[in-house]
mmCIF file with all atom_site columns, C-alpha atoms and ligand atoms in Angstrom:
data_model
loop_
_atom_site.group_PDB
_atom_site.id
_atom_site.type_symbol
_atom_site.label_atom_id
_atom_site.label_alt_id
_atom_site.label_comp_id
_atom_site.label_asym_id
_atom_site.label_entity_id
_atom_site.label_seq_id
_atom_site.pdbx_PDB_ins_code
_atom_site.Cartn_x
_atom_site.Cartn_y
_atom_site.Cartn_z
_atom_site.occupancy
_atom_site.B_iso_or_equiv
_atom_site.pdbx_formal_charge
_atom_site.auth_seq_id
_atom_site.auth_comp_id
_atom_site.auth_asym_id
_atom_site.auth_atom_id
_atom_site.pdbx_PDB_model_num
ATOM   1   C  CA  . MET K 1 1   ? 0.209   0.110   -0.037 1.00 50.00 ? 24  MET K CA  1
ATOM   2   C  CA  . GLN K 1 2   ? 1.182   3.535   -0.860 1.00 49.00 ? 25  GLN K CA  1
ATOM   3   C  CA  . PHE K 1 3   ? 0.622   6.077   1.841  1.00 51.00 ? 26  PHE K CA  1
ATOM   4   C  CA  . ASN K 1 4   ? 0.435   9.268   2.115  1.00 52.00 ? 27  ASN K CA  1
ATOM   5   C  CA  . ARG K 1 5   ? 1.465   12.066  4.655  1.00 55.00 ? 28  ARG K CA  1
ATOM   6   C  CA  . MET K 1 6   ? -2.288  12.127  5.608  1.00 89.00 ? 29  MET K CA  1
ATOM   7   C  CA  . ASN K 1 7   ? -2.326  9.643   8.210  1.00 94.00 ? 30  ASN K CA  1
ATOM   8   C  CA  . ALA K 1 8   ? -0.716  7.975   11.513 1.00 97.00 ? 31  ALA K CA  1
ATOM   9   C  CA  . LEU K 1 9   ? -0.172  4.759   13.370 1.00 98.00 ? 32  LEU K CA  1
ATOM   10  C  CA  . ILE K 1 10  ? -1.553  5.073   16.481 1.00 98.00 ? 33  ILE K CA  1
ATOM   11  C  CA  . ILE K 1 11  ? -0.164  2.297   19.014 1.00 98.00 ? 34  ILE K CA  1
ATOM   12  C  CA  . VAL K 1 12  ? -2.523  1.855   22.230 1.00 98.00 ? 35  VAL K CA  1
ATOM   13  C  CA  . ASP K 1 13  ? -1.185  0.864   25.739 1.00 98.00 ? 36  ASP K CA  1
ATOM   14  C  CA  . LEU K 1 14  ? 1.394   -1.284  25.202 1.00 98.00 ? 37  LEU K CA  1
ATOM   15  C  CA  . GLN K 1 15  ? 2.650   -0.892  29.164 1.00 98.00 ? 38  GLN K CA  1
ATOM   16  C  CA  . ASN K 1 16  ? 3.582   -3.164  31.532 1.00 98.00 ? 39  ASN K CA  1
ATOM   17  C  CA  . ASP K 1 17  ? 0.415   -3.526  33.955 1.00 98.00 ? 40  ASP K CA  1
ATOM   18  C  CA  . PHE K 1 18  ? -1.358  -5.058  30.412 1.00 98.00 ? 41  PHE K CA  1
ATOM   19  C  CA  . LEU K 1 19  ? 0.923   -7.192  29.426 1.00 98.00 ? 42  LEU K CA  1
ATOM   20  C  CA  . PRO K 1 20  ? 0.800   -11.160 30.947 1.00 97.00 ? 43  PRO K CA  1
ATOM   21  C  CA  . GLY K 1 21  ? 1.685   -10.580 35.140 1.00 98.00 ? 44  GLY K CA  1
ATOM   22  C  CA  . GLY K 1 22  ? 0.871   -7.100  35.038 1.00 98.00 ? 45  GLY K CA  1
ATOM   23  C  CA  . ALA K 1 23  ? -2.048  -5.704  37.190 1.00 98.00 ? 46  ALA K CA  1
ATOM   24  C  CA  . LEU K 1 24  ? -4.985  -5.615  34.784 1.00 98.00 ? 47  LEU K CA  1
ATOM   25  C  CA  . ALA K 1 25  ? -3.454  -8.761  32.029 1.00 98.00 ? 48  ALA K CA  1
ATOM   26  C  CA  . VAL K 1 26  ? -4.418  -8.469  28.215 1.00 98.00 ? 49  VAL K CA  1
ATOM   27  C  CA  . PRO K 1 27  ? -4.223  -11.900 27.653 1.00 98.00 ? 50  PRO K CA  1
ATOM   28  C  CA  . HIS K 1 28  ? -1.327  -12.722 24.668 1.00 98.00 ? 51  HIS K CA  1
ATOM   29  C  CA  . GLY K 1 29  ? -0.947  -8.719  25.494 1.00 98.00 ? 52  GLY K CA  1
ATOM   30  C  CA  . ASN K 1 30  ? 2.661   -9.378  24.652 1.00 98.00 ? 53  ASN K CA  1
ATOM   31  C  CA  . GLU K 1 31  ? 2.487   -10.893 21.030 1.00 98.00 ? 54  GLU K CA  1
ATOM   32  C  CA  . VAL K 1 32  ? 1.791   -7.541  19.194 1.00 98.00 ? 55  VAL K CA  1
ATOM   33  C  CA  . ILE K 1 33  ? 4.600   -5.773  20.593 1.00 98.00 ? 56  ILE K CA  1
ATOM   34  C  CA  . PRO K 1 34  ? 7.041   -7.055  17.844 1.00 98.00 ? 57  PRO K CA  1
ATOM   35  C  CA  . LEU K 1 35  ? 3.894   -6.280  14.946 1.00 98.00 ? 58  LEU K CA  1
ATOM   36  C  CA  . ALA K 1 36  ? 4.173   -2.540  16.901 1.00 98.00 ? 59  ALA K CA  1
ATOM   37  C  CA  . ASN K 1 37  ? 8.044   -2.782  16.107 1.00 98.00 ? 60  ASN K CA  1
ATOM   38  C  CA  . GLU K 1 38  ? 7.951   -3.754  12.409 1.00 98.00 ? 61  GLU K CA  1
ATOM   39  C  CA  . LEU K 1 39  ? 4.901   -1.347  11.519 1.00 97.00 ? 62  LEU K CA  1
ATOM   40  C  CA  . GLN K 1 40  ? 6.648   1.599   12.939 1.00 96.00 ? 63  GLN K CA  1
ATOM   41  C  CA  . GLN K 1 41  ? 8.785   1.934   10.032 1.00 94.00 ? 64  GLN K CA  1
ATOM   42  C  CA  . ARG K 1 42  ? 6.583   1.730   7.449  1.00 94.00 ? 65  ARG K CA  1
ATOM   43  C  CA  . PHE K 1 43  ? 4.304   5.011   8.745  1.00 95.00 ? 66  PHE K CA  1
ATOM   44  C  CA  . GLU K 1 44  ? 5.816   8.707   8.961  1.00 92.00 ? 67  GLU K CA  1
ATOM   45  C  CA  . LEU K 1 45  ? 3.902   9.705   11.850 1.00 96.00 ? 68  LEU K CA  1
ATOM   46  C  CA  . VAL K 1 46  ? 4.131   7.186   15.157 1.00 98.00 ? 69  VAL K CA  1
ATOM   47  C  CA  . LEU K 1 47  ? 1.626   8.181   18.347 1.00 98.00 ? 70  LEU K CA  1
ATOM   48  C  CA  . ALA K 1 48  ? 1.582   6.502   20.907 1.00 98.00 ? 71  ALA K CA  1
ATOM   49  C  CA  . THR K 1 49  ? -1.063  6.437   24.338 1.00 98.00 ? 72  THR K CA  1
ATOM   50  C  CA  . GLN K 1 50  ? -0.853  4.996   27.778 1.00 98.00 ? 73  GLN K CA  1
ATOM   51  C  CA  . ASP K 1 51  ? -3.228  4.821   30.683 1.00 98.00 ? 74  ASP K CA  1
ATOM   52  C  CA  . TRP K 1 52  ? -1.787  7.240   33.175 1.00 98.00 ? 75  TRP K CA  1
ATOM   53  C  CA  . HIS K 1 53  ? -4.038  6.748   36.499 1.00 98.00 ? 76  HIS K CA  1
ATOM   54  C  CA  . PRO K 1 54  ? -3.020  8.926   39.883 1.00 98.00 ? 77  PRO K CA  1
ATOM   55  C  CA  . PRO K 1 55  ? -3.286  6.386   42.594 1.00 98.00 ? 78  PRO K CA  1
ATOM   56  C  CA  . ASN K 1 56  ? -6.885  7.751   43.956 1.00 98.00 ? 79  ASN K CA  1
ATOM   57  C  CA  . HIS K 1 57  ? -8.429  7.226   40.286 1.00 98.00 ? 80  HIS K CA  1
ATOM   58  C  CA  . GLY K 1 58  ? -12.366 6.184   40.987 1.00 98.00 ? 81  GLY K CA  1
ATOM   59  C  CA  . SER K 1 59  ? -12.111 3.370   38.225 1.00 98.00 ? 82  SER K CA  1
ATOM   60  C  CA  . PHE K 1 60  ? -9.674  1.355   41.254 1.00 98.00 ? 83  PHE K CA  1
ATOM   61  C  CA  . ALA K 1 61  ? -12.238 -1.225  43.103 1.00 98.00 ? 84  ALA K CA  1
ATOM   62  C  CA  . ALA K 1 62  ? -9.406  -0.679  45.707 1.00 98.00 ? 85  ALA K CA  1
ATOM   63  C  CA  . ASN K 1 63  ? -10.651 2.872   46.191 1.00 98.00 ? 86  ASN K CA  1
ATOM   64  C  CA  . HIS K 1 64  ? -14.431 1.870   46.680 1.00 98.00 ? 87  HIS K CA  1
ATOM   65  C  CA  . ARG K 1 65  ? -15.038 0.371   50.313 1.00 97.00 ? 88  ARG K CA  1
ATOM   66  C  CA  . GLY K 1 66  ? -16.487 -3.392  49.996 1.00 98.00 ? 89  GLY K CA  1
ATOM   67  C  CA  . LYS K 1 67  ? -16.097 -3.491  45.834 1.00 98.00 ? 90  LYS K CA  1
ATOM   68  C  CA  . LYS K 1 68  ? -13.864 -5.982  43.816 1.00 98.00 ? 91  LYS K CA  1
ATOM   69  C  CA  . PRO K 1 69  ? -12.959 -5.930  40.618 1.00 97.00 ? 92  PRO K CA  1
ATOM   70  C  CA  . GLY K 1 70  ? -15.719 -6.349  37.582 1.00 96.00 ? 93  GLY K CA  1
ATOM   71  C  CA  . ASP K 1 71  ? -18.081 -4.616  39.693 1.00 97.00 ? 94  ASP K CA  1
ATOM   72  C  CA  . ARG K 1 72  ? -20.123 -1.815  38.595 1.00 97.00 ? 95  ARG K CA  1
ATOM   73  C  CA  . ILE K 1 73  ? -20.567 1.463   40.263 1.00 98.00 ? 96  ILE K CA  1
ATOM   74  C  CA  . MET K 1 74  ? -21.906 4.987   39.264 1.00 97.00 ? 97  MET K CA  1
ATOM   75  C  CA  . LEU K 1 75  ? -18.905 7.817   39.209 1.00 97.00 ? 98  LEU K CA  1
ATOM   76  C  CA  . ASP K 1 76  ? -19.642 11.174  39.193 1.00 94.00 ? 99  ASP K CA  1
ATOM   77  C  CA  . GLY K 1 77  ? -22.990 10.264  37.294 1.00 94.00 ? 100 GLY K CA  1
ATOM   78  C  CA  . ILE K 1 78  ? -22.155 7.518   34.558 1.00 95.00 ? 101 ILE K CA  1
ATOM   79  C  CA  . GLU K 1 79  ? -21.365 3.618   35.093 1.00 96.00 ? 102 GLU K CA  1
ATOM   80  C  CA  . GLN K 1 80  ? -18.309 2.123   35.630 1.00 96.00 ? 103 GLN K CA  1
ATOM   81  C  CA  . ILE K 1 81  ? -17.136 -0.877  35.896 1.00 97.00 ? 104 ILE K CA  1
ATOM   82  C  CA  . LEU K 1 82  ? -14.044 -1.493  38.391 1.00 98.00 ? 105 LEU K CA  1
ATOM   83  C  CA  . TRP K 1 83  ? -10.358 -2.623  37.740 1.00 98.00 ? 106 TRP K CA  1
ATOM   84  C  CA  . PRO K 1 84  ? -7.884  -3.363  39.727 1.00 98.00 ? 107 PRO K CA  1
ATOM   85  C  CA  . VAL K 1 85  ? -5.257  -0.924  40.409 1.00 98.00 ? 108 VAL K CA  1
ATOM   86  C  CA  . HIS K 1 86  ? -3.542  -0.587  37.469 1.00 98.00 ? 109 HIS K CA  1
ATOM   87  C  CA  . CYS K 1 87  ? -1.567  1.859   35.320 1.00 98.00 ? 110 CYS K CA  1
ATOM   88  C  CA  . VAL K 1 88  ? -0.478  4.626   38.104 1.00 98.00 ? 111 VAL K CA  1
ATOM   89  C  CA  . GLN K 1 89  ? 1.692   7.011   36.969 1.00 98.00 ? 112 GLN K CA  1
ATOM   90  C  CA  . ASN K 1 90  ? 5.388   6.869   37.158 1.00 98.00 ? 113 ASN K CA  1
ATOM   91  C  CA  . THR K 1 91  ? 5.127   3.992   38.255 1.00 98.00 ? 114 THR K CA  1
ATOM   92  C  CA  . LYS K 1 92  ? 6.529   0.347   36.496 1.00 98.00 ? 115 LYS K CA  1
ATOM   93  C  CA  . GLY K 1 93  ? 3.458   -0.676  35.929 1.00 98.00 ? 116 GLY K CA  1
ATOM   94  C  CA  . ALA K 1 94  ? 2.668   2.152   33.284 1.00 98.00 ? 117 ALA K CA  1
ATOM   95  C  CA  . GLU K 1 95  ? 5.868   2.173   31.472 1.00 98.00 ? 118 GLU K CA  1
ATOM   96  C  CA  . PHE K 1 96  ? 5.739   1.009   28.105 1.00 98.00 ? 119 PHE K CA  1
ATOM   97  C  CA  . ALA K 1 97  ? 7.092   -2.965  27.550 1.00 98.00 ? 120 ALA K CA  1
ATOM   98  C  CA  . PRO K 1 98  ? 10.561  -3.111  27.421 1.00 98.00 ? 121 PRO K CA  1
ATOM   99  C  CA  . SER K 1 99  ? 11.066  -4.944  24.158 1.00 98.00 ? 122 SER K CA  1
ATOM   100 C  CA  . PHE K 1 100 ? 8.531   -1.950  22.677 1.00 98.00 ? 123 PHE K CA  1
ATOM   101 C  CA  . ASP K 1 101 ? 10.355  0.024   20.018 1.00 98.00 ? 124 ASP K CA  1
ATOM   102 C  CA  . THR K 1 102 ? 9.646   4.011   21.014 1.00 97.00 ? 125 THR K CA  1
ATOM   103 C  CA  . SER K 1 103 ? 12.007  5.370   19.264 1.00 96.00 ? 126 SER K CA  1
ATOM   104 C  CA  . ARG K 1 104 ? 9.942   6.847   16.632 1.00 97.00 ? 127 ARG K CA  1
ATOM   105 C  CA  . ILE K 1 105 ? 7.033   8.174   18.750 1.00 98.00 ? 128 ILE K CA  1
ATOM   106 C  CA  . ALA K 1 106 ? 6.852   11.774  18.122 1.00 98.00 ? 129 ALA K CA  1
ATOM   107 C  CA  . HIS K 1 107 ? 3.965   12.153  21.150 1.00 98.00 ? 130 HIS K CA  1
ATOM   108 C  CA  . ILE K 1 108 ? 2.235   10.198  23.548 1.00 98.00 ? 131 ILE K CA  1
ATOM   109 C  CA  . PHE K 1 109 ? -0.810  10.911  24.992 1.00 97.00 ? 132 PHE K CA  1
ATOM   110 C  CA  . HIS K 1 110 ? -2.447  10.348  28.231 1.00 97.00 ? 133 HIS K CA  1
ATOM   111 C  CA  . LYS K 1 111 ? -5.454  9.364   29.289 1.00 97.00 ? 134 LYS K CA  1
ATOM   112 C  CA  . GLY K 1 112 ? -7.548  8.422   32.563 1.00 97.00 ? 135 GLY K CA  1
ATOM   113 C  CA  . ILE K 1 113 ? -5.940  10.967  34.484 1.00 97.00 ? 136 ILE K CA  1
ATOM   114 C  CA  . ASP K 1 114 ? -9.073  12.723  36.044 1.00 97.00 ? 137 ASP K CA  1
ATOM   115 C  CA  . PRO K 1 115 ? -9.815  10.849  39.410 1.00 97.00 ? 138 PRO K CA  1
ATOM   116 C  CA  . LYS K 1 116 ? -13.162 11.238  38.676 1.00 96.00 ? 139 LYS K CA  1
ATOM   117 C  CA  . ILE K 1 117 ? -13.736 9.580   35.391 1.00 96.00 ? 140 ILE K CA  1
ATOM   118 C  CA  . ASP K 1 118 ? -12.312 6.997   33.289 1.00 96.00 ? 141 ASP K CA  1
ATOM   119 C  CA  . SER K 1 119 ? -11.320 7.231   29.474 1.00 96.00 ? 142 SER K CA  1
ATOM   120 C  CA  . TYR K 1 120 ? -10.827 4.545   27.421 1.00 96.00 ? 143 TYR K CA  1
ATOM   121 C  CA  . SER K 1 121 ? -10.930 6.344   24.297 1.00 97.00 ? 144 SER K CA  1
ATOM   122 C  CA  . THR K 1 122 ? -7.605  8.077   23.737 1.00 96.00 ? 145 THR K CA  1
ATOM   123 C  CA  . PHE K 1 123 ? -9.346  11.124  22.576 1.00 97.00 ? 146 PHE K CA  1
ATOM   124 C  CA  . PHE K 1 124 ? -12.217 11.769  24.962 1.00 96.00 ? 147 PHE K CA  1
ATOM   125 C  CA  . ASP K 1 125 ? -13.305 10.693  28.211 1.00 96.00 ? 148 ASP K CA  1
ATOM   126 C  CA  . ASN K 1 126 ? -15.716 8.086   29.001 1.00 95.00 ? 149 ASN K CA  1
ATOM   127 C  CA  . ALA K 1 127 ? -18.280 11.353  29.325 1.00 95.00 ? 150 ALA K CA  1
ATOM   128 C  CA  . HIS K 1 128 ? -16.957 13.283  26.756 1.00 95.00 ? 151 HIS K CA  1
ATOM   129 C  CA  . ARG K 1 129 ? -16.074 16.346  28.951 1.00 92.00 ? 152 ARG K CA  1
ATOM   130 C  CA  . ARG K 1 130 ? -12.583 16.400  28.451 1.00 91.00 ? 153 ARG K CA  1
ATOM   131 C  CA  . GLU K 1 131 ? -10.234 15.871  25.373 1.00 94.00 ? 154 GLU K CA  1
ATOM   132 C  CA  . THR K 1 132 ? -6.571  14.475  25.633 1.00 95.00 ? 155 THR K CA  1
ATOM   133 C  CA  . GLY K 1 133 ? -5.437  16.293  22.946 1.00 96.00 ? 156 GLY K CA  1
ATOM   134 C  CA  . LEU K 1 134 ? -4.894  13.866  20.110 1.00 97.00 ? 157 LEU K CA  1
ATOM   135 C  CA  . ALA K 1 135 ? -8.166  15.325  17.905 1.00 97.00 ? 158 ALA K CA  1
ATOM   136 C  CA  . ASP K 1 136 ? -6.310  19.036  17.715 1.00 97.00 ? 159 ASP K CA  1
ATOM   137 C  CA  . TYR K 1 137 ? -2.984  17.202  17.231 1.00 97.00 ? 160 TYR K CA  1
ATOM   138 C  CA  . LEU K 1 138 ? -4.611  15.701  13.812 1.00 97.00 ? 161 LEU K CA  1
ATOM   139 C  CA  . LYS K 1 139 ? -6.203  18.445  12.793 1.00 96.00 ? 162 LYS K CA  1
ATOM   140 C  CA  . LYS K 1 140 ? -3.686  20.467  13.004 1.00 96.00 ? 163 LYS K CA  1
ATOM   141 C  CA  . ARG K 1 141 ? -1.872  17.995  11.075 1.00 94.00 ? 164 ARG K CA  1
ATOM   142 C  CA  . ALA K 1 142 ? -3.978  17.826  8.461  1.00 93.00 ? 165 ALA K CA  1
ATOM   143 C  CA  . ILE K 1 143 ? -4.386  14.028  9.474  1.00 96.00 ? 166 ILE K CA  1
ATOM   144 C  CA  . ASN K 1 144 ? -7.768  12.486  8.567  1.00 95.00 ? 167 ASN K CA  1
ATOM   145 C  CA  . GLU K 1 145 ? -6.625  8.822   8.517  1.00 97.00 ? 168 GLU K CA  1
ATOM   146 C  CA  . ILE K 1 146 ? -5.235  6.911   11.434 1.00 98.00 ? 169 ILE K CA  1
ATOM   147 C  CA  . TYR K 1 147 ? -4.410  3.373   11.918 1.00 98.00 ? 170 TYR K CA  1
ATOM   148 C  CA  . LEU K 1 148 ? -4.936  1.532   15.625 1.00 98.00 ? 171 LEU K CA  1
ATOM   149 C  CA  . MET K 1 149 ? -3.165  -1.239  17.042 1.00 98.00 ? 172 MET K CA  1
ATOM   150 C  CA  . GLY K 1 150 ? -2.604  -2.346  20.794 1.00 98.00 ? 173 GLY K CA  1
ATOM   151 C  CA  . LEU K 1 151 ? -4.423  -2.913  23.953 1.00 98.00 ? 174 LEU K CA  1
ATOM   152 C  CA  . ALA K 1 152 ? -7.288  -3.813  24.622 1.00 98.00 ? 175 ALA K CA  1
ATOM   153 C  CA  . LEU K 1 153 ? -9.432  -4.336  21.523 1.00 98.00 ? 176 LEU K CA  1
ATOM   154 C  CA  . ASP K 1 154 ? -12.717 -4.390  23.786 1.00 98.00 ? 177 ASP K CA  1
ATOM   155 C  CA  . TYR K 1 155 ? -11.640 -1.186  25.595 1.00 97.00 ? 178 TYR K CA  1
ATOM   156 C  CA  . CYS K 1 156 ? -9.318  1.603   24.458 1.00 98.00 ? 179 CYS K CA  1
ATOM   157 C  CA  . VAL K 1 157 ? -8.902  0.562   20.552 1.00 98.00 ? 180 VAL K CA  1
ATOM   158 C  CA  . LYS K 1 158 ? -12.811 -0.153  20.284 1.00 98.00 ? 181 LYS K CA  1
ATOM   159 C  CA  . TYR K 1 159 ? -13.597 3.419   22.095 1.00 98.00 ? 182 TYR K CA  1
ATOM   160 C  CA  . SER K 1 160 ? -10.650 5.238   20.544 1.00 98.00 ? 183 SER K CA  1
ATOM   161 C  CA  . THR K 1 161 ? -11.988 3.508   16.970 1.00 98.00 ? 184 THR K CA  1
ATOM   162 C  CA  . LEU K 1 162 ? -15.755 5.036   17.840 1.00 98.00 ? 185 LEU K CA  1
ATOM   163 C  CA  . ASP K 1 163 ? -14.515 8.448   18.546 1.00 98.00 ? 186 ASP K CA  1
ATOM   164 C  CA  . ALA K 1 164 ? -12.302 8.291   15.721 1.00 98.00 ? 187 ALA K CA  1
ATOM   165 C  CA  . ARG K 1 165 ? -15.472 7.851   13.059 1.00 98.00 ? 188 ARG K CA  1
ATOM   166 C  CA  . GLN K 1 166 ? -17.615 10.403  15.295 1.00 97.00 ? 189 GLN K CA  1
ATOM   167 C  CA  . LEU K 1 167 ? -14.896 12.553  14.411 1.00 97.00 ? 190 LEU K CA  1
ATOM   168 C  CA  . GLY K 1 168 ? -15.082 11.752  10.839 1.00 97.00 ? 191 GLY K CA  1
ATOM   169 C  CA  . LEU K 1 169 ? -11.482 10.008  10.551 1.00 97.00 ? 192 LEU K CA  1
ATOM   170 C  CA  . ASN K 1 170 ? -10.993 7.130   8.220  1.00 97.00 ? 193 ASN K CA  1
ATOM   171 C  CA  . THR K 1 171 ? -10.437 4.754   10.594 1.00 98.00 ? 194 THR K CA  1
ATOM   172 C  CA  . TYR K 1 172 ? -8.255  1.199   10.574 1.00 98.00 ? 195 TYR K CA  1
ATOM   173 C  CA  . VAL K 1 173 ? -7.945  -1.022  12.919 1.00 98.00 ? 196 VAL K CA  1
ATOM   174 C  CA  . ILE K 1 174 ? -5.557  -3.913  12.631 1.00 98.00 ? 197 ILE K CA  1
ATOM   175 C  CA  . VAL K 1 175 ? -6.709  -6.480  14.071 1.00 98.00 ? 198 VAL K CA  1
ATOM   176 C  CA  . ASP K 1 176 ? -3.709  -8.942  14.631 1.00 98.00 ? 199 ASP K CA  1
ATOM   177 C  CA  . GLY K 1 177 ? -1.854  -5.804  16.357 1.00 98.00 ? 200 GLY K CA  1
ATOM   178 C  CA  . CYS K 1 178 ? -4.955  -6.078  19.313 1.00 98.00 ? 201 CYS K CA  1
ATOM   179 C  CA  . ARG K 1 179 ? -5.588  -8.389  21.915 1.00 98.00 ? 202 ARG K CA  1
ATOM   180 C  CA  . GLY K 1 180 ? -8.974  -8.239  24.171 1.00 98.00 ? 203 GLY K CA  1
ATOM   181 C  CA  . ILE K 1 181 ? -9.675  -8.212  27.785 1.00 97.00 ? 204 ILE K CA  1
ATOM   182 C  CA  . GLU K 1 182 ? -12.556 -10.338 27.518 1.00 96.00 ? 205 GLU K CA  1
ATOM   183 C  CA  . LEU K 1 183 ? -14.060 -9.488  30.658 1.00 94.00 ? 206 LEU K CA  1
ATOM   184 C  CA  . GLU K 1 184 ? -17.550 -11.277 29.560 1.00 95.00 ? 207 GLU K CA  1
ATOM   185 C  CA  . ALA K 1 185 ? -17.600 -13.923 26.785 1.00 97.00 ? 208 ALA K CA  1
ATOM   186 C  CA  . GLY K 1 186 ? -18.243 -12.232 23.570 1.00 98.00 ? 209 GLY K CA  1
ATOM   187 C  CA  . ASP K 1 187 ? -16.493 -8.907  24.117 1.00 98.00 ? 210 ASP K CA  1
ATOM   188 C  CA  . ILE K 1 188 ? -14.093 -9.185  21.587 1.00 98.00 ? 211 ILE K CA  1
ATOM   189 C  CA  . GLU K 1 189 ? -16.246 -10.108 18.858 1.00 98.00 ? 212 GLU K CA  1
ATOM   190 C  CA  . ARG K 1 190 ? -19.131 -7.537  19.899 1.00 98.00 ? 213 ARG K CA  1
ATOM   191 C  CA  . ALA K 1 191 ? -16.910 -4.541  19.703 1.00 98.00 ? 214 ALA K CA  1
ATOM   192 C  CA  . ILE K 1 192 ? -15.643 -6.327  16.316 1.00 98.00 ? 215 ILE K CA  1
ATOM   193 C  CA  . ASP K 1 193 ? -19.146 -5.871  15.029 1.00 98.00 ? 216 ASP K CA  1
ATOM   194 C  CA  . GLU K 1 194 ? -19.269 -2.149  16.498 1.00 98.00 ? 217 GLU K CA  1
ATOM   195 C  CA  . MET K 1 195 ? -16.479 -0.935  14.864 1.00 98.00 ? 218 MET K CA  1
ATOM   196 C  CA  . LYS K 1 196 ? -17.207 -2.381  11.334 1.00 98.00 ? 219 LYS K CA  1
ATOM   197 C  CA  . ARG K 1 197 ? -20.952 -0.801  12.512 1.00 98.00 ? 220 ARG K CA  1
ATOM   198 C  CA  . VAL K 1 198 ? -19.569 2.599   12.646 1.00 98.00 ? 221 VAL K CA  1
ATOM   199 C  CA  . GLY K 1 199 ? -17.303 2.422   9.472  1.00 98.00 ? 222 GLY K CA  1
ATOM   200 C  CA  . ALA K 1 200 ? -14.051 1.363   10.486 1.00 98.00 ? 223 ALA K CA  1
ATOM   201 C  CA  . VAL K 1 201 ? -12.083 -0.907  8.402  1.00 98.00 ? 224 VAL K CA  1
ATOM   202 C  CA  . LEU K 1 202 ? -10.842 -3.869  10.028 1.00 98.00 ? 225 LEU K CA  1
ATOM   203 C  CA  . LEU K 1 203 ? -7.871  -5.682  7.919  1.00 98.00 ? 226 LEU K CA  1
ATOM   204 C  CA  . GLN K 1 204 ? -4.851  -7.760  9.084  1.00 98.00 ? 227 GLN K CA  1
ATOM   205 C  CA  . SER K 1 205 ? -1.334  -6.283  8.818  1.00 98.00 ? 228 SER K CA  1
ATOM   206 C  CA  . SER K 1 206 ? -0.645  -8.486  5.978  1.00 97.00 ? 229 SER K CA  1
ATOM   207 C  CA  . GLU K 1 207 ? -3.345  -6.447  4.119  1.00 97.00 ? 230 GLU K CA  1
ATOM   208 C  CA  . LEU K 1 208 ? -0.695  -2.993  4.775  1.00 94.00 ? 231 LEU K CA  1
HETATM 209 C  C1  . VGL Y 2 .   ? -8.279  0.089   29.825 1.00 51.07 ? 311 VGL Y C1  1
HETATM 210 C  C2  . VGL Y 2 .   ? -9.505  -1.154  31.423 1.00 51.07 ? 311 VGL Y C2  1
HETATM 211 C  C3  . VGL Y 2 .   ? -9.175  -0.192  32.051 1.00 51.07 ? 311 VGL Y C3  1
HETATM 212 C  C4  . VGL Y 2 .   ? -7.492  0.479   28.199 1.00 51.07 ? 311 VGL Y C4  1
HETATM 213 C  C5  . VGL Y 2 .   ? -8.136  0.848   30.590 1.00 51.07 ? 311 VGL Y C5  1
HETATM 214 O  O1  . VGL Y 2 .   ? -7.107  1.410   27.972 1.00 51.07 ? 311 VGL Y O1  1
HETATM 215 O  O2  . VGL Y 2 .   ? -8.198  -0.815  27.121 1.00 51.07 ? 311 VGL Y O2  1
HETATM 216 N  N1  . VGL Y 2 .   ? -8.996  -0.377  29.955 1.00 51.07 ? 311 VGL Y N1  1
HETATM 217 N  N2  . VGL Y 2 .   ? -8.131  1.370   31.787 1.00 51.07 ? 311 VGL Y N2  1
HETATM 218 ZN ZN1 . ZN  Y 3 .   ? -7.312  2.309   32.841 1.00 51.07 ? 312 ZN  Y ZN1 1
#
C-alpha cells in the first residue's frame, strides 16, 4: 500500500500492566509488540497512548469500600466498571513494555488522569467532557486517516475507534495488532461488530 502523509499509526497502551503478569493483564497482549515495532517503520507519523491514572483514581476497586474488580458503580454520574489498580502514573506498571521500540514515537497521549472519570478512548474521557489533545493534534497536521493497534481491543481500541469515526476520521484497525480483555465472553466479537458498524475498516497487518 502507498501511504500519503495524511495518516498516522496510533499504538495503544503497550504498558506493563496490560501484559501477562501485569495488574490488568490482557491475555496474549505481549504478542503484538513485535508487530508494533515492525509497523512503526512503515508510517511517517507514529503516536502512542498510555493509560495514566493517579493513585486515587475512581476506576480502581480498591478505592471503593467493599468493592472488587468487575463490580459496577456510578462514578460522577456515569456507570463505571471497577478494575484492579493499574497504570498508576510514574510506576513500573505504567511504563511501556521493555521490548517495545519507542524510538519513532512522535508524541505520547495520556488518558485516565482525572480521578473522577475513566477514559477508555484516546480522544475523550468516557463522558466526553475533556479531550486528551489527540483530536487537535491530528487536525493541526491535516491527518484524516488513522491506523490503530494495541490493547485492549474491547476497551481502549474500541472506544478510540468509535470516537475517531465520530470525528470523521478514516479509521483502520489492525486486528492482529490487538488483543482483548474479554471480561465477558463475546466482548471481543461484539467490539469488532461495533467498530465495523460505525464504518471502521478492520484489516490484518499483511494487507498493509
Ligand atoms: C483500559 C481498562 C481499564 C484500556 C484502561 O485502555 O483498554 N481498559 N483501563
Ligand atoms: Zn485504566
